[in-house]
XYZ file of C-alpha atoms in Angstrom:
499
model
C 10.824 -7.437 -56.755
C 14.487 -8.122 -55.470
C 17.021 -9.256 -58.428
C 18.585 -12.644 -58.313
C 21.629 -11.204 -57.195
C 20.016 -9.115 -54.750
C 18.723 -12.733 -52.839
C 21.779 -14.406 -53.340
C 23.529 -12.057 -51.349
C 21.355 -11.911 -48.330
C 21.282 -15.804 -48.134
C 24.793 -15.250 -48.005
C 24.688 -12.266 -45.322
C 22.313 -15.058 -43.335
C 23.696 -18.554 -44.348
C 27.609 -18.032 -44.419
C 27.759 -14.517 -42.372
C 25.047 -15.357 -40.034
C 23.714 -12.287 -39.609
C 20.180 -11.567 -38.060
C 17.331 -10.708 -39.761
C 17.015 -7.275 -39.013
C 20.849 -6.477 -39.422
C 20.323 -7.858 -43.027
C 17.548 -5.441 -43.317
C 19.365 -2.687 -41.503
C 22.515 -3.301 -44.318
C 20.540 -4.014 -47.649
C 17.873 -1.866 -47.023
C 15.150 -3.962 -48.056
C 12.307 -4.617 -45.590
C 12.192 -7.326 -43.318
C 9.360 -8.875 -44.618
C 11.202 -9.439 -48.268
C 14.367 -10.495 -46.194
C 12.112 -12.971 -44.166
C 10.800 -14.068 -47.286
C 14.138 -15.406 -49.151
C 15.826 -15.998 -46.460
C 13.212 -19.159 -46.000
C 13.076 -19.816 -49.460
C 14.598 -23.019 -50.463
C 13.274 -23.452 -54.056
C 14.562 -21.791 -56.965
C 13.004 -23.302 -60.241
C 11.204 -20.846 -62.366
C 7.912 -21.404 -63.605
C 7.911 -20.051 -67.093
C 6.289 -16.895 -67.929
C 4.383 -16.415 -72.216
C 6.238 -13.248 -72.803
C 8.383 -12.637 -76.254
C 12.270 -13.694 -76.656
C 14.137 -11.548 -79.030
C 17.671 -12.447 -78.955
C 20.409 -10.394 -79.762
C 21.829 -11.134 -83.649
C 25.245 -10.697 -81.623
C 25.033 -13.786 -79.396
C 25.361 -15.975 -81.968
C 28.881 -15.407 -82.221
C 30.005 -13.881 -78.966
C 31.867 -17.040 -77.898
C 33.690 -17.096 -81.270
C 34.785 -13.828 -80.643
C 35.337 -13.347 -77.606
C 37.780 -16.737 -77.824
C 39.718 -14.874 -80.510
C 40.073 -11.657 -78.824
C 41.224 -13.365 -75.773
C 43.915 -15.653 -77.839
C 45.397 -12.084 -79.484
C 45.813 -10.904 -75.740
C 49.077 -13.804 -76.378
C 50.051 -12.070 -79.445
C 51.665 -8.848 -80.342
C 49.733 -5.685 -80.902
C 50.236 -5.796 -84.701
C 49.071 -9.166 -85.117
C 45.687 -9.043 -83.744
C 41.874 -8.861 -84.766
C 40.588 -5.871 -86.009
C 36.791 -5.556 -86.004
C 37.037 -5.888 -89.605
C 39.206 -9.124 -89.610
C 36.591 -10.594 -87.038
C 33.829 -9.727 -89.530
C 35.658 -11.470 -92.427
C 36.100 -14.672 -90.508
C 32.985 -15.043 -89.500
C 31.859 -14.294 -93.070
C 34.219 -16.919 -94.679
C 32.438 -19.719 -91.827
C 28.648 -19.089 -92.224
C 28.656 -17.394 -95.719
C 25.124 -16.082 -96.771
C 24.091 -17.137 -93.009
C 25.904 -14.217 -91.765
C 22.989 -12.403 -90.499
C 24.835 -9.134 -88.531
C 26.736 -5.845 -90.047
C 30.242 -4.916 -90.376
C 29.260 -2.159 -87.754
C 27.880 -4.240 -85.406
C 30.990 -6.699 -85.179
C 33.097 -3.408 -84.913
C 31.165 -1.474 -82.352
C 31.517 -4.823 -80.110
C 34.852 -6.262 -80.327
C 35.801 -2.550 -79.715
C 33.645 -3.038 -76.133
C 35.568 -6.191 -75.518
C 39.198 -4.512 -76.084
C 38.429 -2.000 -73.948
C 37.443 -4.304 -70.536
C 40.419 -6.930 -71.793
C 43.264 -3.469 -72.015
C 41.716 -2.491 -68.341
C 42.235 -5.764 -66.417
C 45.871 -5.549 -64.755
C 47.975 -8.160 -64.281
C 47.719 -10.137 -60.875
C 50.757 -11.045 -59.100
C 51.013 -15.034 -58.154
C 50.124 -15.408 -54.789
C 50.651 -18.744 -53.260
C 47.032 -20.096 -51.761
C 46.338 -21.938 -48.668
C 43.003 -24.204 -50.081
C 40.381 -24.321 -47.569
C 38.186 -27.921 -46.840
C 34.760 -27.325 -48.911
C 35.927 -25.298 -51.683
C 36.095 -26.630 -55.403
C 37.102 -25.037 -58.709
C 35.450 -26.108 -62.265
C 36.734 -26.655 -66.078
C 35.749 -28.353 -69.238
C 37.890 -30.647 -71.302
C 37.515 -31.524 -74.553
C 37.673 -35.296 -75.892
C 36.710 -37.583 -78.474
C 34.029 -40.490 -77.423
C 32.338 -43.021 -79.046
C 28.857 -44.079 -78.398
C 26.713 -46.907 -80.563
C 29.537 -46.730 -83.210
C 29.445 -43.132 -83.627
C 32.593 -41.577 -82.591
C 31.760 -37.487 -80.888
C 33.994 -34.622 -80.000
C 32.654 -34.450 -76.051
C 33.249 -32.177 -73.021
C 33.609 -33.508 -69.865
C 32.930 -31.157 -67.189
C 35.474 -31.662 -64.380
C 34.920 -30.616 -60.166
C 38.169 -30.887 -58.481
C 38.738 -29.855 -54.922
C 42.511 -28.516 -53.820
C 42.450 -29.150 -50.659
C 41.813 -32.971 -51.411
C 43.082 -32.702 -54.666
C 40.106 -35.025 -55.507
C 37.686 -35.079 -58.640
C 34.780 -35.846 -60.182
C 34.093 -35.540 -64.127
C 30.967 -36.278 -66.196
C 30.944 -35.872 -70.129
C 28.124 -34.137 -72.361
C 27.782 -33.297 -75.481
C 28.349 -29.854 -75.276
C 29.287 -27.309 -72.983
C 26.364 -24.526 -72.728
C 24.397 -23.294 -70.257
C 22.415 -26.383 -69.402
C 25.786 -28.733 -69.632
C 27.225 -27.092 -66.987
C 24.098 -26.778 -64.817
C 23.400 -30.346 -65.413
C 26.931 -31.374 -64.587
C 27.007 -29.823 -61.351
C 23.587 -31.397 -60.502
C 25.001 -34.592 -61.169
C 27.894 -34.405 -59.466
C 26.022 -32.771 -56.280
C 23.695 -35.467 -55.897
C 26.755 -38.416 -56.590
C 28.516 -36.525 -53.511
C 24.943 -35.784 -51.510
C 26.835 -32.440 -50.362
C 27.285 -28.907 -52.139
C 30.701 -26.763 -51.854
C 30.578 -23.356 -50.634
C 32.863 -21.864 -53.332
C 33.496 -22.852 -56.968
C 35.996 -21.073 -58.779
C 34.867 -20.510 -62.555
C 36.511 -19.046 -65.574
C 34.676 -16.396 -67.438
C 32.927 -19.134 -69.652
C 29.784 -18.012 -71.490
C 27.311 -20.458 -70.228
C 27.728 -18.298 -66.890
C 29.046 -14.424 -67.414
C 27.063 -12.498 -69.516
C 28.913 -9.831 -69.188
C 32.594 -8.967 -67.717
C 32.155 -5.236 -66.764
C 34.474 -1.631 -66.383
C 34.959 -2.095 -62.794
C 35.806 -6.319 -62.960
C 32.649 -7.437 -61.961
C 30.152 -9.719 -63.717
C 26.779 -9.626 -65.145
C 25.817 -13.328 -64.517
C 23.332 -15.196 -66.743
C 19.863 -15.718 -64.501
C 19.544 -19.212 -64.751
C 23.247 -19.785 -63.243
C 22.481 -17.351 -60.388
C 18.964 -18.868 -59.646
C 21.260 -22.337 -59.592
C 23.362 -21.128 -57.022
C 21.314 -19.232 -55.250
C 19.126 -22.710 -54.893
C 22.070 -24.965 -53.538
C 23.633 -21.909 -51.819
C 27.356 -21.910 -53.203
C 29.267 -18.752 -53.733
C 30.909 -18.555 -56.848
C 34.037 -16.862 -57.737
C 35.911 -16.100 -61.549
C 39.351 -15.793 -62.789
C 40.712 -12.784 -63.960
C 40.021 -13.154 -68.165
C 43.247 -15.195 -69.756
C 44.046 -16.976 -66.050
C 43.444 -19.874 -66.209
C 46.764 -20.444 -63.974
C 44.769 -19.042 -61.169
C 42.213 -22.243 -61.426
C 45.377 -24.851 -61.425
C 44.095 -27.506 -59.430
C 41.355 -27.709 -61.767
C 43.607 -26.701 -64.857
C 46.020 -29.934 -64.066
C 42.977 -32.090 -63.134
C 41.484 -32.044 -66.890
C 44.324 -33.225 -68.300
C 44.575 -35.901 -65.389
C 40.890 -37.259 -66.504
C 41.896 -36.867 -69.867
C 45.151 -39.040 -69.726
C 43.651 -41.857 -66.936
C 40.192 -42.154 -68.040
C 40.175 -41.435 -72.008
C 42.650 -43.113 -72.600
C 42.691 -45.198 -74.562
C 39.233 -44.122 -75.698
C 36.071 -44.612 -74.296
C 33.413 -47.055 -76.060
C 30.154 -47.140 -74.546
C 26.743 -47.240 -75.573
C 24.878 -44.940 -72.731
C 26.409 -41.927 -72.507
C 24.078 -41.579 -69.123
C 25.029 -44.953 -67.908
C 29.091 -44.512 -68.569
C 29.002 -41.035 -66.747
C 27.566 -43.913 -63.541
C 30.878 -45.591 -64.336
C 33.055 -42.271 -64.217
C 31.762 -41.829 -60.754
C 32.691 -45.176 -59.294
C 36.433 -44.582 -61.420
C 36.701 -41.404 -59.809
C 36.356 -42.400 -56.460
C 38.253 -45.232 -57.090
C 41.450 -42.666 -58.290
C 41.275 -41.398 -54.704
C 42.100 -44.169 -53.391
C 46.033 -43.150 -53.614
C 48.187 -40.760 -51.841
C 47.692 -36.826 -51.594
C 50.890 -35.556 -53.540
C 52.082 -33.420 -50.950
C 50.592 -34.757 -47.308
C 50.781 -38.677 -48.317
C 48.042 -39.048 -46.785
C 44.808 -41.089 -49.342
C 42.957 -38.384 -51.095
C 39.952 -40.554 -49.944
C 40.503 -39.603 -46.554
C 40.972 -35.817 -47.105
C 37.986 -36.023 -48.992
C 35.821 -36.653 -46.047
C 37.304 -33.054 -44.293
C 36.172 -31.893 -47.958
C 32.359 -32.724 -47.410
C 32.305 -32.013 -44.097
C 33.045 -28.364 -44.722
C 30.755 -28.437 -47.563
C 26.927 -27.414 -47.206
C 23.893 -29.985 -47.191
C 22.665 -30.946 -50.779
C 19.301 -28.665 -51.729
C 15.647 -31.037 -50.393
C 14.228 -30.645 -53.628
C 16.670 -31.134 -57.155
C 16.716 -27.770 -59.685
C 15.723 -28.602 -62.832
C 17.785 -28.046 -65.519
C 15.614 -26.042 -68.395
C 14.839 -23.130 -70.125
C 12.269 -22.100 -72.096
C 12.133 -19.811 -75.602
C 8.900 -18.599 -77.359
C 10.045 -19.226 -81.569
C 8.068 -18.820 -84.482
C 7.760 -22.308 -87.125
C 8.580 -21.702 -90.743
C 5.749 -23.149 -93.327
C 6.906 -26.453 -92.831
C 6.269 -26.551 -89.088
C 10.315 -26.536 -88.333
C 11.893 -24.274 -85.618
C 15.810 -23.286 -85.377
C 17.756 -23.792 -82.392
C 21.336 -22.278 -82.527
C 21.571 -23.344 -86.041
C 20.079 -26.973 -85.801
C 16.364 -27.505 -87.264
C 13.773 -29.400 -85.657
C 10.675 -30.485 -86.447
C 7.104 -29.469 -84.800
C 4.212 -30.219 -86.665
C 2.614 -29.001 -90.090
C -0.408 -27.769 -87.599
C 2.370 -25.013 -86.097
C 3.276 -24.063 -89.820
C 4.200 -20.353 -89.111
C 2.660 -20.310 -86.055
C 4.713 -19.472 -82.612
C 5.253 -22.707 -79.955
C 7.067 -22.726 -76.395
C 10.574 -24.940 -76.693
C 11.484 -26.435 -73.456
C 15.633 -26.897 -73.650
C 17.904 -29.635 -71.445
C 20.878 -30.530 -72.255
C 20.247 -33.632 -74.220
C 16.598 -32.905 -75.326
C 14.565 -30.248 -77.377
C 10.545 -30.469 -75.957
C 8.103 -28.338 -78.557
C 5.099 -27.441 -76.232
C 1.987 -25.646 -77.060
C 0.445 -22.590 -75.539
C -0.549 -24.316 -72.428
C 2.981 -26.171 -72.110
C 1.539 -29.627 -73.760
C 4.214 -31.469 -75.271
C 3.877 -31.637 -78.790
C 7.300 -33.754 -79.406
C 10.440 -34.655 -78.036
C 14.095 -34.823 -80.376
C 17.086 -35.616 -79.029
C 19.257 -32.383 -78.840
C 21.450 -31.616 -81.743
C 25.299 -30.789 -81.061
C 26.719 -29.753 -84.763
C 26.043 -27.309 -87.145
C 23.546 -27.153 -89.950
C 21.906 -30.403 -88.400
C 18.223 -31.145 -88.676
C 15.582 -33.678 -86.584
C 12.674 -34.882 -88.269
C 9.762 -36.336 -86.619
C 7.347 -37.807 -89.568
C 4.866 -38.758 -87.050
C 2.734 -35.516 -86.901
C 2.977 -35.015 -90.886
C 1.850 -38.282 -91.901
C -1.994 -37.674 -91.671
C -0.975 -34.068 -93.820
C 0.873 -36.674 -96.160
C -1.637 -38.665 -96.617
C -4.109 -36.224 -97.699
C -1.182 -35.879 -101.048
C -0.358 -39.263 -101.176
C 1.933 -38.563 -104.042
C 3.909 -36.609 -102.202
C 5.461 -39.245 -99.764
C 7.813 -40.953 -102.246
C 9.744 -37.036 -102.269
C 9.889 -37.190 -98.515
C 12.616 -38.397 -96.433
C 10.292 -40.594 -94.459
C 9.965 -43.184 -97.864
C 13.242 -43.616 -98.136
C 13.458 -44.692 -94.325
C 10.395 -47.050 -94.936
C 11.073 -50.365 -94.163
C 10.418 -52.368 -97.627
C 7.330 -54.450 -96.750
C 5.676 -51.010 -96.260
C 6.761 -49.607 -99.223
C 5.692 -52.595 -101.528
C 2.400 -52.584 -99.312
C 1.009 -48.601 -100.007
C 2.523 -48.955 -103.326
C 0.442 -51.770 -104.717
C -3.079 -49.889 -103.113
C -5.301 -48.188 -105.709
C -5.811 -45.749 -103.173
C -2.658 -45.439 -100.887
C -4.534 -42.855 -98.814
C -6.103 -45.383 -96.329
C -2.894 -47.410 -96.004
C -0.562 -44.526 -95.387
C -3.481 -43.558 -92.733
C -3.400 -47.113 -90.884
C 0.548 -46.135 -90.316
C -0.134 -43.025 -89.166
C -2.382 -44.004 -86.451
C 0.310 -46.967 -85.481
C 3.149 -44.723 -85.324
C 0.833 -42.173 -83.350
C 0.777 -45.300 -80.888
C 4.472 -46.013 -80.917
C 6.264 -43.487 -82.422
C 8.081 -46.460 -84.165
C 8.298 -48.538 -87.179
C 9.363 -51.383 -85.659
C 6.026 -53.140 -84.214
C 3.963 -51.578 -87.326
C 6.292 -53.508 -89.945
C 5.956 -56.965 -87.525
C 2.104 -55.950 -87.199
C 2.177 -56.103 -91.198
C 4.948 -58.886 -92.261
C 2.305 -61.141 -89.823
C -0.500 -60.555 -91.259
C 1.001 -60.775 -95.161
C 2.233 -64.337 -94.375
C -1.442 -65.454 -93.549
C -2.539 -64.522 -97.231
C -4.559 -61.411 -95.625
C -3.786 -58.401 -97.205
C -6.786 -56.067 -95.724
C -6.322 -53.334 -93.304
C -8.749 -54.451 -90.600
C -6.377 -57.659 -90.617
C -3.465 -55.693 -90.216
C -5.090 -53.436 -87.375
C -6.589 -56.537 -85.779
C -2.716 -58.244 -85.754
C -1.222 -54.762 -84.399
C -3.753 -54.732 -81.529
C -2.880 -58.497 -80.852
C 1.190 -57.961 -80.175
C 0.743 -55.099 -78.275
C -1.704 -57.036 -75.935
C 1.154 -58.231 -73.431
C 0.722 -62.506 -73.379
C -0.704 -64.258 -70.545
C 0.635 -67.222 -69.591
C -1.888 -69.297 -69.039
C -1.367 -72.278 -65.911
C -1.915 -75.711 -66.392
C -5.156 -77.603 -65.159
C -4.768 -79.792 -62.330
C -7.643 -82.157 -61.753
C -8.029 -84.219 -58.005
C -7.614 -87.719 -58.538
C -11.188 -88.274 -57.784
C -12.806 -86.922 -60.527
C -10.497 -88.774 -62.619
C -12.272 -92.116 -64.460
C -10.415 -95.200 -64.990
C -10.588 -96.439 -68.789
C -13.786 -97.927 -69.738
C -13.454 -100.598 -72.117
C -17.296 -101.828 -73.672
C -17.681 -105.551 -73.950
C -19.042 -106.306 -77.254
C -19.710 -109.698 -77.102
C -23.515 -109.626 -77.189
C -23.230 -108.031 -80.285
C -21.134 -110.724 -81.967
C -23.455 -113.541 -80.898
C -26.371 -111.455 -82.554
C -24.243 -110.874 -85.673
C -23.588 -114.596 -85.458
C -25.037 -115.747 -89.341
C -27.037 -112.619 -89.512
C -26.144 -109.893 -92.387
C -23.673 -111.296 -94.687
């Protein structure tokens, strides 16, 4: 079985070289069956395989090092991390946490220093930007969404020849950010560029090696390799050598964030940023004073067609729940259920959600993805039928102190709170909510009813959606006029009879 790498480059012997089948098989030496095969394959997902994860203790903290190591590269020899100064930072940050030795940290940043002391420096060269080709950055800005102000990253596409731009801001900017990003901004433009220039950013290059070249994380080459871009990295510490892209993220930052942005749909405002940003090039190129708008349109003509079917953005880790059913993510806890209490569950991970599945990739439960440190989400839903087996316990939870007060009053005035706290379960089972259960329960309290089959009966009446019902119209001919008796015989028999 052929290596990612392997079938990206012959769809790029084929696609950009157009070379023949056979020649490809002549060159690579792989049969021309195989090169048959990915030449005509278009669709890159992976379907997950059940097989173990076991993560290096290391890659927790590569990116912190790695960003310090490359920082000393500014500094002078005597003033910059030792192995052992690198170990007592990161102890001072995560404390007991701190789950890696002194000669671990050592034995790598002494790797890294020797691939940063064997790059050379690169002469300037002045480049002629070809139609098609784009170059990619992250920025970093604060954001506020529903009241709560975020530090954000907005991922930024800029194309020198046009000197247009597109940007889109997450949350954070991994692996499935920048995937995600790129998707985004692909579909927006309905075209793909042939060559995006990256720098040697985490979420992408696992590994810079000896000889200059790059181990690439799998899930960014299966990316490329499915919309069929070629993508290209800066020498480490130059970022000069992305500066189209380098003086577009602090163009987005000063005519779009400022002052700053206050939305409440982070997915809906990054709509907005695309309509803004092609709005921007709607002025003059700086140099050819021609619109940027225009220039753009020799941009996605060189540029290839946009993928038939959309790569989803995912990955999947195998982890093990601790006894209270929660897994760890980076360093963020989440919740899975008290029935996974040291058991191991599949995590599907986007870029704004965590999905636990089971062994046959059911989804358990969905939580918004964390971006912080030390953070936790709690589901209650799935440990509310496990509560209410110790019904003592649920005034030590977190879950009664979110309880609306008419449920709280309610399960504390039953004899037995066991049945009550049940009734909720099931509702929230149903919505995931507390919103129609309280309504469900407020309802039925202000009738005088205070059993649970009233409750359950109101709950099952506002979820029913309401029919409106039309109004009767009857033909005028079945309507009767008014009939008015005449009593008169009556009176004259009346007439002197019972006094």
């Amino acid at each position: 079985m052929l290596t990612m790498t392997q079938i990206h480059h012959i769809k790029f012997l084929y696609e950009d070289k157009g070379y023949s089948l056979r020649k490809i098989a002549e060159e690579t030496g792989h049969d021309f069956k195989t090169v048959q095969k990915y030449v005509n394959q278009q669709d890159f997902n992976v379907t997950p395989e059940k097989r173990k994860v076991i993560p290096k203790k290391i890659d927790r903290y590569k990116d912190e090092i790695m960003a310090w190591l490359v920082a000393d590269l500014e500094m002078p020899r005597k003033q910059r991390h030792t192995g052992k100064r690198v170990y007592d930072r990161l102890q001072e940050k995560y404390g007991d946490d701190l789950d890696i030795s002194l000669r671990s940290i050592q034995s790598f940043v002494s790797e890294v220093k020797k691939d940063l002391q064997l790059k050379k420096e690169v002469a300037a060269i002045p480049l002629t930007h070809m139609p098609g080709q784009a170059q990619a950055d992250f920025g970093e800005a604060i954001f506020e969404e529903n009241g709560e102000r975020f530090t954000g990253f907005y991922f930024n596409l800029s194309f020198p020849y046009s000197n247009g731009g597109y940007t889109q801001i997450f949350k954070g900017q991994n692996q499935e950010c920048l995937l995600q990003a790129m998707r985004q901004i692909f579909e927006h433009i309905g075209r793909v560029p042939t060559v995006i220039l990256f720098d040697n950013l985490s979420a992408a290059v696992k590994k810079i090696r000896k000889d200059g070249g790059r181990d690439l994380v799998e899930q960014f080459t299966r990316f490329a390799a499915h919309y069929g871009f070629q993508s290209n990295f800066c020498n480490p510490g130059k970022g000069n050598e992305k500066g189209n892209v380098e003086g577009k993220v602090g163009y987005h930052r000063r005519n779009l964030f400022v002052p700053m942005p206050v939305f409440k749909s982070l997915e809906d405002y990054n709509k907005t940023l695309f309509e803004l940003c092609k709005k921007d090039q709607q002025r003059p190129h700086y140099k050819r004073k021609i619109d940027i708008s225009q220039l753009m349109i020799e941009d996605k003509k060189a540029m290839k067609p946009l993928a038939e079917k959309a790569f989803e953005v995912k990955r999947f880790k195998q982890l093990k729940a601790n006894g209270y059913g929660k897994i760890q993510i980076e360093t963020n806890q989440y919740s899975t259920s008290p029935n996974f209490a040291y058991e191991k569950v599949w995590v599907k991970i986007t870029h704004n959600t965590i999905s636990i599945l089971n062994e046959e990739y059911e989804e358990i439960i969905q939580h918004p993805r964390l971006y912080g440190t030390n953070l936790e989400s709690m589901k209650w839903t799935p440990y509310l039928n496990l509560i209410a087996k110790k019904p003592q316990s649920l005034k030590q939870t977190l879950f009664y102190q979110e309880l609306p007060d008419p449920w709280k009053d309610f399960i504390n005035e039953q004899k037995k709170p066991r049945p009550a706290i049940e009734l909720l379960a099931d509702f929230m089972n149903q919505e995931d909510n507390l919103v129609q259960a309280t309504e469900a329960l407020t309802a039925t309290l202000q009738l005088g009813l205070k059993d649970l089959d009233s409750i359950r009966l109101t709950w099952n009446r506002l979820r029913q959606p309401q029919q409106n019902i039309a109004d009767i119209h009857v033909p005028a001919a079945f309507i009767q006029k008014e009939h008015k008796p005449d009593l008169t015989m009556y009176d004259q028999l009346l007439n002197g009879g019972v006094r």
